[in-house]
Amino acid sequence: MPGIRSNILFMSGYVPGEQPRDGEYIKLNTNESPYPPSPRVFDAIRETLTSNRLRKYPEPMGDTFRQAASKLLGVSPNQILIGNGSDDILTILTRTFVPEGGLIASPAPSYILYRSLAELQGARFQTVPFTTDWQLPDPWPIANADLTFLANPNSPSGTVVDPASVFRLASRIGTPFVLDEAYADFAESNGLKNVGEGNVVITRTLSKSYALAGIRFGFAVGPEPLIREMLKVKDSYNCDVLSLAAATAAIQDQDYLHETRRKILATRSRLSASLAELGFEVTPSQSNFVWARRNDQAVKPMYEALKARKILIRYMNYPNYGDGLRVSVGSDDEIDLFLKELKNILND
Ligand SMILES: *Cc1c(COP(=O)(O)O)cnc(C)c1O
């Protein structure tokens, strides 16, 4: 068709997890928090609405957020870039660093969006399989990649690669290296203290641990020379006043974050143990979801039977790897119901 870039014409487009109407399903498919955001978020949004700020443009760089994040994370505000969700940050990274015909690399299986970003950019995408215990492939990273993505914790596995060794390996190549830490708040380690000089940009989101998936806010932390170039690429006003107010309030309530994290980790242990008892091979998770596989029977029918019973989880099938079920850590009641229905399905 004339006028359409061929890479767009030939790509199928990223398909996000199903988002059914409210209340229709118990939703354990896209790793949202089962808990509400901090009460301070509601206060901040209310304050923004009543102070007549909607008629004005937001802060273009999100300086109020950057100041607050800078204090919390111990980096300079100039090392922080705000985004309309961390997916927006991943797009900005691609547009800043990957030429048409260039190369994006990522270990696999991992976040499916990385391939779509390569396709959108007209770039090639190269994956190298993780080791069987979800450690980095060797050799890694790929020397001629223009941009490398590593989700850490990874999805769907929920596993973590030691951040210090990631930084060591990343320093072997000259091009930017993205450490996608969407789930870092649920993990035992993260790369923040290593960020500064060098070529690693960390991305974070408020969608998961801060229970703000509906607000769309994420950010990058990286070396100033890289962040400076990325600033040129982002839309002038890529975050609105409500999301900026909500995000700033959310990160200023660390007690609340720790409390929800504690609850989610407790439920995660229970979910993992119960799935193992039911005969699943469960990968030890450092995220707010659990990856479960089995080799004695097919898992896709289980996903379908659960869906028929109004419980939505994620069925994933990866080329050259295989399939499994990814279950978000919901509330205790949701997980109890999920386990009860799964037992019924297995006994049918
Ligand atoms: C959820 C997720 C993101 C994106 O989150 P946003 O909602 O766009 O902030 C990025 N990377 C990974 C690996 C994710 O799972």
CSV table of C-alpha atoms and ligand atoms in Angstrom, one decimal:
chain,number,residue,atom,x,y,z
A,1,MET,CA,0.0,0.0,0.0
A,2,PRO,CA,1.5,3.4,-0.9
A,3,GLY,CA,2.4,5.8,1.8
A,4,ILE,CA,2.8,3.3,4.6
A,5,ARG,CA,6.3,2.4,5.8
A,6,SER,CA,6.9,-1.2,5.0
A,7,ASN,CA,8.0,-2.1,8.5
A,8,ILE,CA,4.6,-0.9,9.8
A,9,LEU,CA,2.7,-2.6,7.1
A,10,PHE,CA,4.4,-6.0,7.7
A,11,MET,CA,4.3,-5.9,11.6
A,12,SER,CA,1.4,-7.2,13.5
A,13,GLY,CA,1.5,-4.7,16.3
A,14,TYR,CA,2.0,-5.3,20.1
A,15,VAL,CA,-1.0,-7.0,21.7
A,16,PRO,CA,-1.3,-6.1,25.4
A,17,GLY,CA,-2.8,-8.4,28.0
A,18,GLU,CA,-6.6,-8.6,28.0
A,19,GLN,CA,-8.3,-5.7,29.8
A,20,PRO,CA,-11.9,-6.8,30.4
A,21,ARG,CA,-14.6,-4.5,31.8
A,22,ASP,CA,-14.4,-3.9,35.5
A,23,GLY,CA,-15.7,-6.7,37.7
A,24,GLU,CA,-16.1,-9.2,34.9
A,25,TYR,CA,-13.1,-11.3,35.9
A,26,ILE,CA,-10.7,-11.9,38.7
A,27,LYS,CA,-7.8,-10.3,37.0
A,28,LEU,CA,-4.5,-12.0,37.5
A,29,ASN,CA,-3.1,-11.5,34.0
A,30,THR,CA,-1.2,-8.1,33.8
A,31,ASN,CA,0.5,-7.9,37.2
A,32,GLU,CA,-1.5,-5.0,38.5
A,33,SER,CA,-1.5,-4.5,42.3
A,34,PRO,CA,-4.5,-5.9,44.1
A,35,TYR,CA,-4.3,-3.1,46.6
A,36,PRO,CA,-5.2,0.6,46.1
A,37,PRO,CA,-2.5,3.2,45.8
A,38,SER,CA,-1.4,5.3,48.8
A,39,PRO,CA,-4.1,7.5,50.2
A,40,ARG,CA,-1.8,10.4,49.6
A,41,VAL,CA,-2.3,9.9,45.8
A,42,PHE,CA,-6.0,10.6,46.2
A,43,ASP,CA,-5.2,13.8,48.2
A,44,ALA,CA,-2.8,14.9,45.5
A,45,ILE,CA,-5.2,14.3,42.7
A,46,ARG,CA,-8.0,16.1,44.5
A,47,GLU,CA,-5.7,19.0,45.3
A,48,THR,CA,-4.7,19.3,41.6
A,49,LEU,CA,-8.4,19.3,40.5
A,50,THR,CA,-9.6,21.9,43.0
A,51,SER,CA,-6.7,24.3,42.5
A,52,ASN,CA,-7.7,24.9,38.9
A,53,ARG,CA,-4.5,23.5,37.4
A,54,LEU,CA,-6.1,21.5,34.6
A,55,ARG,CA,-6.2,24.5,32.3
A,56,LYS,CA,-2.5,24.9,32.4
A,57,TYR,CA,0.2,22.8,30.8
A,58,PRO,CA,2.1,20.5,33.1
A,59,GLU,CA,5.8,20.9,34.0
A,60,PRO,CA,7.5,19.8,30.8
A,61,MET,CA,10.4,17.9,32.6
A,62,GLY,CA,8.3,17.1,35.7
A,63,ASP,CA,10.7,19.0,37.9
A,64,THR,CA,8.7,18.5,41.1
A,65,PHE,CA,8.7,14.8,40.5
A,66,ARG,CA,12.4,14.8,39.6
A,67,GLN,CA,13.3,16.6,42.8
A,68,ALA,CA,11.4,14.1,44.9
A,69,ALA,CA,12.8,11.1,43.0
A,70,SER,CA,16.3,12.5,43.2
A,71,LYS,CA,16.0,12.7,47.1
A,72,LEU,CA,14.6,9.2,47.3
A,73,LEU,CA,17.0,7.5,44.9
A,74,GLY,CA,20.2,9.5,45.6
A,75,VAL,CA,20.8,10.6,42.0
A,76,SER,CA,20.8,14.1,40.4
A,77,PRO,CA,17.5,15.3,39.0
A,78,ASN,CA,19.3,15.6,35.7
A,79,GLN,CA,19.7,11.9,35.7
A,80,ILE,CA,15.9,11.4,35.7
A,81,LEU,CA,13.5,11.4,32.7
A,82,ILE,CA,9.7,11.1,33.1
A,83,GLY,CA,7.5,9.0,30.9
A,84,ASN,CA,3.9,8.3,30.2
A,85,GLY,CA,4.3,4.8,31.6
A,86,SER,CA,7.7,3.1,31.3
A,87,ASP,CA,6.6,1.9,27.9
A,88,ASP,CA,6.9,5.5,26.8
A,89,ILE,CA,10.5,5.5,28.1
A,90,LEU,CA,11.3,2.3,26.2
A,91,THR,CA,10.0,4.1,23.0
A,92,ILE,CA,12.1,7.1,23.7
A,93,LEU,CA,15.2,4.9,24.2
A,94,THR,CA,14.6,3.2,20.9
A,95,ARG,CA,14.0,6.5,19.0
A,96,THR,CA,17.1,8.1,20.6
A,97,PHE,CA,19.6,5.3,20.1
A,98,VAL,CA,18.5,2.9,17.3
A,99,PRO,CA,18.9,3.9,13.7
A,100,GLU,CA,16.7,2.5,10.9
A,101,GLY,CA,18.2,-0.9,10.0
A,102,GLY,CA,20.0,-1.0,13.4
A,103,LEU,CA,20.0,-3.8,15.9
A,104,ILE,CA,18.1,-4.3,19.2
A,105,ALA,CA,19.1,-7.3,21.4
A,106,SER,CA,17.5,-9.0,24.3
A,107,PRO,CA,17.8,-12.3,26.1
A,108,ALA,CA,14.7,-14.5,25.6
A,109,PRO,CA,12.0,-15.3,26.6
A,110,SER,CA,11.3,-11.8,27.9
A,111,TYR,CA,9.0,-8.8,27.5
A,112,ILE,CA,7.4,-9.0,24.1
A,113,LEU,CA,7.2,-5.3,23.6
A,114,TYR,CA,11.0,-5.1,22.8
A,115,ARG,CA,10.5,-6.9,19.5
A,116,SER,CA,7.6,-4.5,18.6
A,117,LEU,CA,9.8,-1.5,19.3
A,118,ALA,CA,12.4,-2.9,16.9
A,119,GLU,CA,9.8,-3.4,14.2
A,120,LEU,CA,8.4,0.1,14.7
A,121,GLN,CA,11.8,1.6,14.3
A,122,GLY,CA,12.6,-0.5,11.2
A,123,ALA,CA,15.4,-2.2,13.1
A,124,ARG,CA,16.4,-5.8,13.5
A,125,PHE,CA,15.8,-7.8,16.7
A,126,GLN,CA,18.1,-10.4,17.9
A,127,THR,CA,17.4,-12.7,20.9
A,128,VAL,CA,19.8,-15.1,22.7
A,129,PRO,CA,18.2,-17.6,25.1
A,130,PHE,CA,18.7,-17.3,28.8
A,131,THR,CA,20.4,-20.3,30.4
A,132,THR,CA,18.1,-23.0,31.7
A,133,ASP,CA,18.2,-21.4,35.2
A,134,TRP,CA,17.5,-17.9,33.8
A,135,GLN,CA,21.0,-16.5,34.0
A,136,LEU,CA,22.6,-14.4,31.2
A,137,PRO,CA,23.6,-16.1,28.0
A,138,ASP,CA,27.3,-16.3,27.1
A,139,PRO,CA,28.5,-14.4,25.2
A,140,TRP,CA,26.5,-11.4,26.3
A,141,PRO,CA,25.8,-8.6,25.5
A,142,ILE,CA,25.9,-8.7,21.7
A,143,ALA,CA,28.7,-6.4,20.7
A,144,ASN,CA,27.1,-4.8,17.6
A,145,ALA,CA,23.7,-4.1,19.2
A,146,ASP,CA,22.7,-0.4,19.1
A,147,LEU,CA,20.5,-1.0,22.1
A,148,THR,CA,20.2,-3.9,24.6
A,149,PHE,CA,17.2,-4.6,26.7
A,150,LEU,CA,17.3,-6.7,29.9
A,151,ALA,CA,14.2,-7.0,32.0
A,152,ASN,CA,15.4,-7.5,35.6
A,153,PRO,CA,13.4,-9.1,37.2
A,154,ASN,CA,12.5,-10.8,34.0
A,155,SER,CA,9.0,-11.6,32.7
A,156,PRO,CA,7.6,-14.3,32.5
A,157,SER,CA,10.2,-15.9,34.8
A,158,GLY,CA,10.2,-13.4,37.7
A,159,THR,CA,13.9,-14.1,38.1
A,160,VAL,CA,16.8,-11.7,38.7
A,161,VAL,CA,20.3,-11.5,37.3
A,162,ASP,CA,22.9,-10.0,39.7
A,163,PRO,CA,22.8,-6.3,38.9
A,164,ALA,CA,26.5,-5.7,39.6
A,165,SER,CA,27.5,-8.3,37.0
A,166,VAL,CA,25.0,-6.8,34.5
A,167,PHE,CA,26.9,-3.5,34.9
A,168,ARG,CA,30.2,-5.2,34.4
A,169,LEU,CA,29.0,-7.0,31.3
A,170,ALA,CA,27.3,-3.9,29.9
A,171,SER,CA,30.6,-1.9,30.2
A,172,ARG,CA,32.1,-4.3,27.6
A,173,ILE,CA,30.0,-2.6,24.9
A,174,GLY,CA,29.9,1.0,24.0
A,175,THR,CA,26.2,1.3,23.2
A,176,PRO,CA,23.3,2.0,25.6
A,177,PHE,CA,22.1,-0.8,27.7
A,178,VAL,CA,18.6,-0.8,29.3
A,179,LEU,CA,17.9,-2.4,32.6
A,180,ASP,CA,14.1,-2.6,32.7
A,181,GLU,CA,13.4,-2.7,36.4
A,182,ALA,CA,9.6,-2.6,36.2
A,183,TYR,CA,9.4,-5.2,39.0
A,184,ALA,CA,12.5,-4.1,41.1
A,185,ASP,CA,10.4,-3.2,44.1
A,186,PHE,CA,9.5,-6.9,44.6
A,187,ALA,CA,13.1,-8.1,44.2
A,188,GLU,CA,16.0,-8.4,46.7
A,189,SER,CA,18.4,-6.4,44.6
A,190,ASN,CA,18.4,-3.7,41.9
A,191,GLY,CA,21.0,-1.7,39.9
A,192,LEU,CA,20.3,1.8,41.3
A,193,LYS,CA,23.6,2.2,43.2
A,194,ASN,CA,25.6,1.3,40.1
A,195,VAL,CA,24.0,3.9,37.8
A,196,GLY,CA,26.0,7.0,37.0
A,197,GLU,CA,28.8,6.9,34.6
A,198,GLY,CA,28.7,4.3,31.8
A,199,ASN,CA,26.1,3.2,29.4
A,200,VAL,CA,23.3,1.7,31.6
A,201,VAL,CA,19.8,3.3,31.8
A,202,ILE,CA,17.4,1.9,34.4
A,203,THR,CA,13.7,2.2,33.7
A,204,ARG,CA,11.0,2.0,36.4
A,205,THR,CA,7.3,2.1,36.5
A,206,LEU,CA,4.6,3.2,39.0
A,207,SER,CA,2.2,0.7,37.4
A,208,LYS,CA,3.0,-2.3,39.5
A,209,SER,CA,4.4,-1.8,43.0
A,210,TYR,CA,2.7,1.6,43.4
A,211,ALA,CA,-0.6,0.4,42.1
A,212,LEU,CA,-0.9,3.1,39.5
A,213,ALA,CA,-1.3,1.3,36.2
A,214,GLY,CA,-4.2,3.5,35.3
A,215,ILE,CA,-2.3,6.7,35.8
A,216,ARG,CA,0.5,5.9,33.2
A,217,PHE,CA,3.7,7.0,34.8
A,218,GLY,CA,7.3,5.7,34.5
A,219,PHE,CA,10.7,7.1,34.6
A,220,ALA,CA,14.3,6.5,33.6
A,221,VAL,CA,17.5,6.9,35.7
A,222,GLY,CA,20.7,7.0,33.8
A,223,PRO,CA,24.0,8.8,33.0
A,224,GLU,CA,23.4,12.5,32.4
A,225,PRO,CA,24.8,12.5,28.9
A,226,LEU,CA,22.3,9.8,27.8
A,227,ILE,CA,19.3,11.3,29.6
A,228,ARG,CA,20.2,14.7,28.0
A,229,GLU,CA,19.8,13.2,24.5
A,230,MET,CA,16.6,11.4,25.5
A,231,LEU,CA,15.0,14.7,26.6
A,232,LYS,CA,15.2,15.9,23.1
A,233,VAL,CA,13.1,13.0,21.9
A,234,LYS,CA,10.3,12.9,24.4
A,235,ASP,CA,7.1,14.8,23.7
A,236,SER,CA,7.2,18.2,25.3
A,237,TYR,CA,4.4,17.4,27.7
A,238,ASN,CA,4.5,13.6,27.9
A,239,CYS,CA,3.1,13.5,31.5
A,240,ASP,CA,-0.1,15.3,32.5
A,241,VAL,CA,-0.7,17.2,35.7
A,242,LEU,CA,-2.7,14.4,37.3
A,243,SER,CA,-0.2,11.7,36.7
A,244,LEU,CA,2.7,14.0,37.9
A,245,ALA,CA,0.8,14.8,41.1
A,246,ALA,CA,-0.1,11.2,41.7
A,247,ALA,CA,3.4,9.9,41.0
A,248,THR,CA,5.1,12.4,43.2
A,249,ALA,CA,2.7,11.7,46.1
A,250,ALA,CA,3.1,7.9,45.6
A,251,ILE,CA,6.9,7.8,45.8
A,252,GLN,CA,6.8,10.1,48.9
A,253,ASP,CA,4.9,7.4,50.8
A,254,GLN,CA,7.6,4.7,51.1
A,255,ASP,CA,5.9,3.2,54.3
A,256,TYR,CA,2.9,2.4,52.2
A,257,LEU,CA,5.0,0.9,49.5
A,258,HIS,CA,6.8,-1.4,52.0
A,259,GLU,CA,3.5,-2.5,53.6
A,260,THR,CA,1.9,-3.5,50.2
A,261,ARG,CA,5.2,-5.1,49.2
A,262,ARG,CA,5.2,-7.2,52.4
A,263,LYS,CA,1.7,-8.4,51.8
A,264,ILE,CA,2.4,-9.3,48.1
A,265,LEU,CA,5.5,-11.2,49.0
A,266,ALA,CA,3.7,-13.2,51.6
A,267,THR,CA,0.9,-14.1,49.2
A,268,ARG,CA,3.5,-14.9,46.5
A,269,SER,CA,5.2,-17.5,48.8
A,270,ARG,CA,1.8,-19.1,49.5
A,271,LEU,CA,0.9,-19.1,45.8
A,272,SER,CA,4.2,-20.6,44.7
A,273,ALA,CA,4.1,-23.4,47.3
A,274,SER,CA,0.5,-24.3,46.4
A,275,LEU,CA,1.2,-24.5,42.7
A,276,ALA,CA,4.2,-26.7,43.4
A,277,GLU,CA,1.9,-29.0,45.5
A,278,LEU,CA,-0.4,-29.2,42.6
A,279,GLY,CA,2.4,-30.6,40.4
A,280,PHE,CA,3.6,-27.4,38.7
A,281,GLU,CA,7.2,-26.6,38.1
A,282,VAL,CA,7.4,-23.1,39.7
A,283,THR,CA,10.3,-20.8,39.1
A,284,PRO,CA,11.3,-18.9,42.4
A,285,SER,CA,9.9,-15.4,41.8
A,286,GLN,CA,11.3,-12.0,42.8
A,287,SER,CA,8.3,-10.3,41.2
A,288,ASN,CA,4.6,-9.8,41.8
A,289,PHE,CA,3.8,-12.8,39.5
A,290,VAL,CA,4.7,-16.5,39.4
A,291,TRP,CA,5.7,-18.6,36.3
A,292,ALA,CA,4.4,-22.1,36.4
A,293,ARG,CA,5.0,-24.9,33.9
A,294,ARG,CA,4.4,-28.6,33.7
A,295,ASN,CA,5.5,-31.4,31.4
A,296,ASP,CA,2.9,-34.0,32.3
A,297,GLN,CA,-0.1,-32.3,30.8
A,298,ALA,CA,-1.0,-29.3,28.6
A,299,VAL,CA,-1.5,-26.0,30.5
A,300,LYS,CA,-3.4,-24.0,27.8
A,301,PRO,CA,-6.7,-25.9,28.6
A,302,MET,CA,-6.2,-24.8,32.3
A,303,TYR,CA,-6.0,-21.2,31.2
A,304,GLU,CA,-9.2,-21.6,29.1
A,305,ALA,CA,-11.1,-23.4,31.9
A,306,LEU,CA,-10.1,-20.7,34.4
A,307,LYS,CA,-11.3,-18.1,32.0
A,308,ALA,CA,-14.6,-19.8,31.6
A,309,ARG,CA,-14.8,-19.6,35.4
A,310,LYS,CA,-14.1,-15.8,35.2
A,311,ILE,CA,-10.5,-16.0,36.4
A,312,LEU,CA,-8.0,-14.4,34.0
A,313,ILE,CA,-4.4,-15.4,34.0
A,314,ARG,CA,-1.8,-15.3,31.2
A,315,TYR,CA,-1.0,-18.2,29.0
A,316,MET,CA,2.4,-17.7,27.3
A,317,ASN,CA,4.0,-19.7,24.5
A,318,TYR,CA,7.5,-18.7,23.3
A,319,PRO,CA,9.2,-20.0,20.2
A,320,ASN,CA,12.1,-22.3,20.9
A,321,TYR,CA,11.2,-22.4,24.6
A,322,GLY,CA,7.7,-23.6,25.3
A,323,ASP,CA,4.7,-22.6,27.3
A,324,GLY,CA,3.5,-21.9,30.8
A,325,LEU,CA,1.1,-19.9,32.9
A,326,ARG,CA,1.9,-16.6,34.4
A,327,VAL,CA,-0.2,-15.7,37.5
A,328,SER,CA,-0.2,-12.3,39.0
A,329,VAL,CA,-0.1,-12.1,42.8
A,330,GLY,CA,-3.6,-11.0,43.7
A,331,SER,CA,-5.1,-10.4,47.1
A,332,ASP,CA,-5.3,-13.5,49.4
A,333,ASP,CA,-9.0,-13.9,48.6
A,334,GLU,CA,-8.3,-13.8,44.8
A,335,ILE,CA,-5.5,-16.3,45.1
A,336,ASP,CA,-7.6,-18.6,47.3
A,337,LEU,CA,-10.3,-18.7,44.7
A,338,PHE,CA,-7.8,-19.2,41.9
A,339,LEU,CA,-6.3,-22.2,43.7
A,340,LYS,CA,-9.7,-23.6,44.5
A,341,GLU,CA,-10.9,-23.4,40.8
A,342,LEU,CA,-7.5,-24.7,39.5
A,343,LYS,CA,-7.8,-27.8,41.9
A,344,ASN,CA,-11.3,-28.4,40.6
A,345,ILE,CA,-10.1,-28.2,37.0
A,346,LEU,CA,-7.2,-30.6,37.6
A,347,ASN,CA,-9.6,-33.1,39.3
A,348,ASP,CA,-12.1,-33.0,36.4
B,1,LIG,C1,4.6,-3.7,32.9
B,1,LIG,C2,6.0,-3.6,32.3
B,1,LIG,C3,6.5,-2.4,31.8
B,1,LIG,C4,5.7,-1.2,31.5
B,1,LIG,O1,4.9,-0.7,32.4
B,1,LIG,P1,4.2,0.7,32.2
B,1,LIG,O2,2.8,0.4,32.6
B,1,LIG,O3,4.2,1.1,30.7
B,1,LIG,O4,4.9,1.7,33.0
B,1,LIG,C5,7.8,-2.4,31.3
B,1,LIG,N1,8.5,-3.5,31.3
B,1,LIG,C6,8.1,-4.7,31.8
B,1,LIG,C7,9.0,-5.8,31.8
B,1,LIG,C8,6.8,-4.8,32.3
B,1,LIG,O5,6.3,-5.9,32.7
